[in-house]
Amino acid sequence: MAYTQAHLEALEAALAKGERRVSLGDKTVEYRSVDELKAALEVVKRDLHQQAMHTGLWPGSARRVRFHTTKGT
């Protein structure tokens, strides 16, 4: 499933309030525990990060460029 920023914000808001019920649009999910809510939050964060890397909005690993020069002959 492709998560959106709205999913992330809804989960973070519920966690900040100490609630286990998250509503987004016409759908509501009630988690069994705060730990389960935190796990769902990590899944959404990971998915958003992967989406950003796939679209090029988030840079991948750092690249190295090495130069080798000589003074000439």
Backbone as a printed PyTorch tensor [residue, N CA C, xyz], in Angstrom:
tensor([[[  0.8430,  -1.1750,   0.0000],
         [  0.0000,   0.0000,   0.0000],
         [  0.8890,   1.2400,   0.0000]],

        [[  0.5000,   2.1980,  -0.7800],
         [  1.2500,   3.4540,  -0.8270],
         [  0.6820,   4.4060,   0.2250]],

        [[  1.4910,   4.7000,   1.2040],
         [  1.0640,   5.6010,   2.2720],
         [  1.3180,   7.0510,   1.8610]],

        [[  0.6120,   7.9540,   2.5040],
         [  0.7670,   9.3750,   2.2200],
         [  1.1950,  10.1070,   3.4890]],

        [[  1.5120,  11.3780,   3.3190],
         [  1.8730,  12.2110,   4.4570],
         [  0.7130,  12.3060,   5.4440]],

        [[ -0.5130,  12.2390,   4.9400],
         [ -1.6940,  12.3060,   5.8090],
         [ -1.7480,  11.0920,   6.7430]],

        [[ -1.3680,   9.9190,   6.2420],
         [ -1.3060,   8.7280,   7.0940],
         [ -0.3090,   8.9390,   8.2320]],

        [[  0.8570,   9.4580,   7.8750],
         [  1.8990,   9.6920,   8.8700],
         [  1.4320,  10.6870,   9.9220]],

        [[  0.8320,  11.7770,   9.4900],
         [  0.3710,  12.8010,  10.4240],
         [ -0.7350,  12.2880,  11.3390]],

        [[ -1.6260,  11.4560,  10.8140],
         [ -2.7010,  10.9050,  11.6380],
         [ -2.1430,   9.9820,  12.7180]],

        [[ -1.1730,   9.1550,  12.3570],
         [ -0.5530,   8.2530,  13.3290],
         [  0.2270,   9.0370,  14.3830]],

        [[  0.9650,  10.0500,  13.9560],
         [  1.7400,  10.8520,  14.9070],
         [  0.8200,  11.6160,  15.8610]],

        [[ -0.2970,  12.1180,  15.3510],
         [ -1.2410,  12.8510,  16.1970],
         [ -1.8530,  11.9240,  17.2440]],

        [[ -2.2220,  10.7160,  16.8400],
         [ -2.7930,   9.7540,  17.7820],
         [ -1.7730,   9.3750,  18.8480]],

        [[ -0.5330,   9.1740,  18.4350],
         [  0.5150,   8.8090,  19.3880],
         [  0.7670,   9.9510,  20.3680]],

        [[  0.7610,  11.1750,  19.8790],
         [  0.9950,  12.3320,  20.7440],
         [ -0.1160,  12.4900,  21.7800]],

        [[ -1.3390,  12.1150,  21.4180],
         [ -2.4730,  12.2130,  22.3400],
         [ -2.5960,  10.9920,  23.2390]],

        [[ -1.8350,   9.9440,  22.9360],
         [ -1.9170,   8.7150,  23.7200],
         [ -3.1170,   7.8640,  23.3430]],

        [[ -3.6660,   8.0940,  22.1660],
         [ -4.8210,   7.3310,  21.7020],
         [ -4.3690,   6.1270,  20.9000]],

        [[ -5.2420,   5.1480,  20.8300],
         [ -4.9600,   3.9660,  20.0230],
         [ -5.8340,   3.9220,  18.7800]],

        [[ -6.7500,   4.8380,  18.6560],
         [ -7.6640,   4.8850,  17.5210],
         [ -7.2130,   5.9780,  16.5600]],

        [[ -7.0940,   5.6050,  15.2860],
         [ -6.6490,   6.5370,  14.2520],
         [ -7.7070,   6.5930,  13.1660]],

        [[ -8.1320,   7.8030,  12.8340],
         [ -9.1320,   7.9960,  11.7810],
         [ -8.5210,   8.8150,  10.6650]],

        [[ -8.7980,   8.3930,   9.4530],
         [ -8.3500,   9.1220,   8.2770],
         [ -9.4520,   8.9970,   7.2360]],

        [[-10.0900,  10.1090,   6.9570],
         [-11.2190,  10.0690,   6.0270],
         [-12.3760,   9.3280,   6.6730]],

        [[-12.8990,   8.3440,   5.9730],
         [-14.0250,   7.5720,   6.4950],
         [-13.5930,   6.2580,   7.1470]],

        [[-12.2930,   6.0420,   7.2720],
         [-11.7810,   4.7970,   7.8520],
         [-11.1920,   5.0440,   9.2280]],

        [[-11.4150,   4.0860,  10.1320],
         [-10.8900,   4.1530,  11.4900],
         [-10.2320,   2.8180,  11.8290]],

        [[ -9.0630,   2.9190,  12.4380],
         [ -8.3360,   1.7270,  12.8860],
         [ -8.0510,   1.8940,  14.3570]],

        [[ -8.3170,   0.8390,  15.1380],
         [ -7.9760,   0.8740,  16.5500],
         [ -6.8960,  -0.1690,  16.8010]],

        [[ -5.7560,   0.3010,  17.2890],
         [ -4.6230,  -0.5790,  17.5580],
         [ -4.7680,  -1.1670,  18.9540]],

        [[ -4.2150,  -2.3690,  19.1430],
         [ -4.3430,  -3.0510,  20.4320],
         [ -3.4980,  -2.4160,  21.5160]],

        [[ -2.3900,  -1.8050,  21.1110],
         [ -1.5060,  -1.1930,  22.1040],
         [ -0.7620,  -0.0250,  21.4630]],

        [[ -0.1360,   0.7570,  22.3050],
         [  0.6660,   1.8730,  21.8090],
         [  1.8740,   1.3320,  21.0460]],

        [[  2.4130,   0.2040,  21.4760],
         [  3.5420,  -0.3930,  20.7660],
         [  3.1540,  -0.7900,  19.3480]],

        [[  1.9410,  -1.3030,  19.1750],
         [  1.4630,  -1.6570,  17.8420],
         [  1.3080,  -0.3960,  16.9860]],

        [[  0.8520,   0.6900,  17.6000],
         [  0.7340,   1.9640,  16.9040],
         [  2.1090,   2.4690,  16.4840]],

        [[  3.1000,   2.3440,  17.3670],
         [  4.4640,   2.7590,  17.0290],
         [  5.0260,   1.9240,  15.8810]],

        [[  4.7210,   0.6360,  15.8720],
         [  5.1790,  -0.2280,  14.7840],
         [  4.5540,   0.2000,  13.4600]],

        [[  3.2700,   0.5380,  13.4780],
         [  2.5980,   1.0060,  12.2680],
         [  3.2120,   2.3190,  11.7920]],

        [[  3.5610,   3.1680,  12.7210],
         [  4.1860,   4.4500,  12.3910],
         [  5.5290,   4.2210,  11.6940]],

        [[  6.3090,   3.2750,  12.1770],
         [  7.5960,   2.9610,  11.5510],
         [  7.4160,   2.4010,  10.1470]],

        [[  6.3810,   1.5830,   9.9490],
         [  6.1010,   1.0340,   8.6190],
         [  5.7790,   2.1610,   7.6400]],

        [[  4.9640,   3.1040,   8.0740],
         [  4.5850,   4.2290,   7.2130],
         [  5.8090,   5.0890,   6.9120]],

        [[  6.6310,   5.3750,   7.9160],
         [  7.8390,   6.1680,   7.6950],
         [  8.7670,   5.4790,   6.6950]],

        [[  8.9500,   4.1770,   6.8660],
         [  9.8320,   3.4240,   5.9680],
         [  9.2950,   3.4540,   4.5400]],

        [[  7.9680,   3.2890,   4.3970],
         [  7.3710,   3.2900,   3.0700],
         [  7.4990,   4.6700,   2.4100]],

        [[  7.2610,   5.7290,   3.1640],
         [  7.4040,   7.0760,   2.6140],
         [  8.8430,   7.3550,   2.1980]],

        [[  9.7940,   6.8650,   2.9820],
         [ 11.2090,   7.0400,   2.6450],
         [ 11.5350,   6.3080,   1.3410]],

        [[ 11.0330,   5.0830,   1.1940],
         [ 11.2780,   4.3200,  -0.0290],
         [ 10.6330,   4.9930,  -1.2370]],

        [[  9.4290,   5.5360,  -1.0550],
         [  8.7830,   6.2630,  -2.1440],
         [  9.6170,   7.4690,  -2.5590]],

        [[ 10.1310,   8.1930,  -1.5800],
         [ 10.9260,   9.3860,  -1.8690],
         [ 12.2210,   9.0160,  -2.5960]],

        [[ 12.8430,   7.9280,  -2.2070],
         [ 14.0710,   7.4990,  -2.8730],
         [ 13.7720,   7.0500,  -4.2940]],

        [[ 12.6430,   6.3810,  -4.4840],
         [ 12.2750,   5.8780,  -5.8100],
         [ 11.9820,   7.0210,  -6.7790]],

        [[ 11.3790,   8.0950,  -6.2790],
         [ 11.0400,   9.2300,  -7.1370],
         [ 12.1810,  10.2300,  -7.2570]],

        [[ 13.2460,  10.0380,  -6.4910],
         [ 14.3860,  10.9290,  -6.5680],
         [ 14.2850,  12.1360,  -5.6520]],

        [[ 13.2610,  12.1810,  -4.7970],
         [ 13.1110,  13.3040,  -3.8930],
         [ 14.0620,  13.2110,  -2.7090]],

        [[ 14.5420,  12.0370,  -2.4310],
         [ 15.4710,  11.8180,  -1.3210],
         [ 16.7450,  11.2470,  -1.9180]],

        [[ 17.8760,  11.8500,  -1.6500],
         [ 19.1060,  11.3560,  -2.2590],
         [ 19.4990,   9.9870,  -1.7020]],

        [[ 20.0980,   9.2050,  -2.5340],
         [ 20.5820,   7.9010,  -2.1020],
         [ 21.8710,   8.0510,  -1.3160]],

        [[ 22.6660,   7.0370,  -1.3390],
         [ 23.9130,   7.0930,  -0.5880],
         [ 24.8570,   8.1180,  -1.2190]],

        [[ 25.7470,   8.6060,  -0.4060],
         [ 26.7040,   9.6130,  -0.8690],
         [ 27.6010,   9.0120,  -1.9420]],

        [[ 27.9270,   9.8130,  -2.9230],
         [ 28.7960,   9.3500,  -3.9980],
         [ 30.1570,  10.0080,  -3.8580]],

        [[ 31.1560,   9.2880,  -4.2580],
         [ 32.5170,   9.8160,  -4.2010],
         [ 33.0160,  10.0550,  -5.6140]],

        [[ 33.6910,  11.1410,  -5.7560],
         [ 34.3410,  11.4440,  -7.0240],
         [ 35.8130,  11.6350,  -6.7170]],

        [[ 36.6300,  10.8700,  -7.4050],
         [ 38.0700,  10.9720,  -7.1900],
         [ 38.7280,  11.5540,  -8.4370]],

        [[ 39.5790,  12.5020,  -8.2080],
         [ 40.3080,  13.1150,  -9.3050],
         [ 41.7560,  12.6700,  -9.2380]],

        [[ 42.2910,  12.3990, -10.3630],
         [ 43.7120,  12.0690, -10.4500],
         [ 44.3170,  13.0110, -11.4740]],

        [[ 45.2040,  13.8140, -11.0290],
         [ 45.8140,  14.7710, -11.9440],
         [ 47.3290,  14.5820, -11.9730]],

        [[ 47.8920,  14.9890, -13.0560],
         [ 49.3560,  14.9940, -13.1790],
         [ 49.7900,  16.3580, -13.6620]],

        [[ 51.0010,  16.6660, -13.4240],
         [ 51.5220,  17.9660, -13.7930],
         [ 51.7540,  18.0710, -15.3000]],

        [[ 51.8890,  16.9920, -15.9440],
         [ 52.1740,  16.9980, -17.3830],
         [ 53.6340,  16.6690, -17.6410]],

        [[ 53.9540,  16.4060, -18.8800],
         [ 55.3460,  16.0600, -19.2140],
         [ 56.0340,  17.0800, -20.0290]]])
